[in-house]
Amino acid sequence: MTSYTETQVLPLARPVRAWPAWLVPTFFLAPAVIMLVVFLLYPLLSSFQLSLLNWNGLGTQGKFVGLDNWLYLLQDPIFWLSLRNNSLLAVFSVVIQLPIALALAVLLDKAGGYSRVLKIVYFLPLLMSSVALGVLAKNLYDPNFGPINLILQALHMDAFAHDWLGDTHYALGSIIAVVCWQNIPFYMVLFMAGLASFPDELQEAALLDGASEWTIFWHIKLPHLYGTLRTGALLAIIGSLRYFDLIFVMSGGGPEHSSELMATYMYRTVFDSFQLGYGSTIASAMFIVVTLVASLALRLTRRFEPEV
């Protein structure tokens, strides 16, 4: 009996279809894009849309007034005063915060083993809640029971004791001092990170060539930090133009709008005066101002951008 060997013919394997090159990055970027559209782009467009209405926010629909809110904004003295205060806050934030933060970063970089304790101590203001810090500062500035005036009176310096938050001449400056004190630790950490990236070999070579510590810092380390300084200045400027919480707790924008900022003016316009349309106009103007100032600052500081 003849046996036959049966051979089984397997079907050819189907080629695996490759995914399109754009599909994987799109899949990972989609959640971030959706979040930006829902929580940033849509509210931004809605704000510009509401700025064209006269609406108190309580009815179903406001009255379309076109550009009337924008024309009123251009003639609103309180808005221009708040913009001036925001500009002063931005200038003093850069002039005060960055040099002190840089000095602290350099000192802590040289502190050695004691730097850990000092870092924690200097970083404490940034860990405090803005609301808690505002209440604390408000009590410190109290004209009757605040320790600042009590110390001045104990030193027979009564002429320097003031109603710090109730006087139009001192309210904004008193708040700026607290704002700078709170935010200096952030820039200190930023500069310490920049100093940590400085190569030790370069410093050793400079010391062997006879360069002093001051020369090394001024001519080598400081240029190395130009990119970090640029970032810190941009963050200080943009953050100052959007500032709200601490000033709202300490003074609410008063007295007589002397410490008013664009954000506090927008808040009071919407929630105190129930002018949602005009409040949206202020919010839209804030966005335009911040965008223009940030673009101008980026352009002016481009020469400090580190070369790769």
Short mmCIF file of C-alpha atoms in Angstrom, two decimals, residues 170-304:
data_model
loop_
_atom_site.label_atom_id
_atom_site.label_comp_id
_atom_site.label_asym_id
_atom_site.label_seq_id
_atom_site.Cartn_x
_atom_site.Cartn_y
_atom_site.Cartn_z
CA TYR A 170 1.66 104.68 50.78
CA ALA A 171 -0.89 101.96 49.96
CA LEU A 172 0.60 100.76 46.68
CA GLY A 173 4.20 100.90 47.92
CA SER A 174 3.31 98.98 51.07
CA ILE A 175 1.68 96.24 49.01
CA ILE A 176 4.56 96.09 46.51
CA ALA A 177 6.95 95.44 49.42
CA VAL A 178 4.90 92.40 50.47
CA VAL A 179 4.58 91.16 46.88
CA CYS A 180 8.35 91.32 46.41
CA TRP A 181 9.01 89.62 49.75
CA GLN A 182 6.70 86.75 48.78
CA ASN A 183 8.11 86.15 45.30
CA ILE A 184 11.85 86.65 45.84
CA PRO A 185 12.32 82.97 46.88
CA PHE A 186 10.98 81.77 43.54
CA TYR A 187 13.56 83.70 41.55
CA MET A 188 16.23 82.73 44.08
CA VAL A 189 15.59 79.06 43.30
CA LEU A 190 15.57 79.86 39.58
CA PHE A 191 18.99 81.52 39.79
CA MET A 192 20.37 78.75 41.99
CA ALA A 193 19.42 76.26 39.28
CA GLY A 194 21.28 78.42 36.77
CA LEU A 195 24.36 78.59 38.98
CA ALA A 196 24.26 74.81 39.50
CA SER A 197 24.65 74.34 35.75
CA PHE A 198 27.85 76.41 35.71
CA PRO A 199 30.81 74.09 34.93
CA ASP A 200 33.31 73.77 37.78
CA GLU A 201 36.17 73.27 35.33
CA LEU A 202 35.63 76.74 33.94
CA GLN A 203 35.83 78.31 37.38
CA GLU A 204 38.95 76.33 38.26
CA ALA A 205 40.62 77.43 35.02
CA ALA A 206 39.78 81.06 35.78
CA LEU A 207 41.21 80.76 39.30
CA LEU A 208 44.43 79.26 37.91
CA ASP A 209 44.70 82.25 35.57
CA GLY A 210 44.56 84.55 38.58
CA ALA A 211 40.96 85.78 38.27
CA SER A 212 39.28 86.92 41.48
CA GLU A 213 35.89 85.71 42.68
CA TRP A 214 34.30 89.02 41.67
CA THR A 215 35.85 88.85 38.20
CA ILE A 216 34.65 85.29 37.74
CA PHE A 217 31.11 86.25 38.75
CA TRP A 218 30.91 89.46 36.75
CA HIS A 219 32.54 88.28 33.52
CA ILE A 220 31.81 84.54 33.48
CA LYS A 221 28.97 83.53 35.75
CA LEU A 222 26.70 86.50 35.08
CA PRO A 223 26.82 86.07 31.28
CA HIS A 224 26.10 82.39 31.90
CA LEU A 225 22.90 83.48 33.71
CA TYR A 226 21.67 85.81 30.97
CA GLY A 227 19.09 83.29 29.80
CA THR A 228 17.87 82.70 33.36
CA LEU A 229 17.70 86.46 34.00
CA ARG A 230 15.68 86.86 30.83
CA THR A 231 13.24 84.18 31.94
CA GLY A 232 12.95 85.68 35.42
CA ALA A 233 12.29 89.17 34.05
CA LEU A 234 9.58 87.88 31.71
CA LEU A 235 7.88 85.93 34.50
CA ALA A 236 8.02 88.95 36.82
CA ILE A 237 6.53 91.30 34.22
CA ILE A 238 3.75 88.96 33.08
CA GLY A 239 2.89 87.95 36.64
CA SER A 240 2.69 91.59 37.74
CA LEU A 241 0.28 92.49 34.95
CA ARG A 242 -2.02 89.65 36.03
CA TYR A 243 -1.69 90.09 39.79
CA PHE A 244 -4.83 89.91 41.91
CA ASP A 245 -5.05 87.88 45.12
CA LEU A 246 -2.70 89.59 47.57
CA ILE A 247 -3.80 93.13 46.69
CA PHE A 248 -7.47 92.14 46.81
CA VAL A 249 -7.03 90.79 50.36
CA MET A 250 -4.93 93.68 51.65
CA SER A 251 -6.67 96.74 50.20
CA GLY A 252 -9.29 95.68 47.65
CA GLY A 253 -7.84 98.29 45.30
CA GLY A 254 -8.31 101.22 47.68
CA PRO A 255 -8.15 103.74 49.07
CA GLU A 256 -9.59 105.83 46.22
CA HIS A 257 -8.27 103.31 43.67
CA SER A 258 -4.68 104.15 44.66
CA SER A 259 -3.77 100.44 44.68
CA GLU A 260 -6.23 99.38 41.99
CA LEU A 261 -5.01 96.85 39.45
CA MET A 262 -6.66 95.75 36.24
CA ALA A 263 -7.62 92.41 37.76
CA THR A 264 -9.17 93.93 40.92
CA TYR A 265 -11.01 96.54 38.83
CA MET A 266 -12.37 93.81 36.58
CA TYR A 267 -13.49 91.75 39.58
CA ARG A 268 -15.31 94.64 41.26
CA THR A 269 -16.92 95.69 37.99
CA VAL A 270 -18.39 92.22 37.45
CA PHE A 271 -19.23 91.06 40.97
CA ASP A 272 -19.92 94.36 42.77
CA SER A 273 -21.42 96.50 40.00
CA PHE A 274 -22.87 93.57 37.99
CA GLN A 275 -21.54 94.94 34.70
CA LEU A 276 -20.55 91.71 33.02
CA GLY A 277 -20.20 93.30 29.61
CA TYR A 278 -17.82 96.05 30.73
CA GLY A 279 -15.98 93.65 33.03
CA SER A 280 -15.37 91.38 30.03
CA THR A 281 -14.03 94.41 28.18
CA ILE A 282 -11.51 94.99 30.98
CA ALA A 283 -10.54 91.31 30.94
CA SER A 284 -10.06 91.39 27.16
CA ALA A 285 -7.98 94.55 27.46
CA MET A 286 -5.84 92.78 30.10
CA PHE A 287 -5.19 89.97 27.64
CA ILE A 288 -4.18 92.43 24.92
CA VAL A 289 -1.88 94.38 27.27
CA VAL A 290 -0.19 91.24 28.61
CA THR A 291 0.30 89.86 25.09
CA LEU A 292 1.79 93.09 23.76
CA VAL A 293 4.08 93.62 26.76
CA ALA A 294 5.26 90.00 26.71
CA SER A 295 5.99 90.19 22.98
CA LEU A 296 7.88 93.47 23.41
CA ALA A 297 9.87 92.09 26.35
CA LEU A 298 10.78 88.97 24.37
CA ARG A 299 11.98 91.12 21.50
CA LEU A 300 14.01 93.48 23.68
CA THR A 301 15.67 90.65 25.62
CA ARG A 302 16.38 88.44 22.62
CA ARG A 303 20.07 89.32 22.71
CA PHE A 304 20.29 87.75 26.18
#
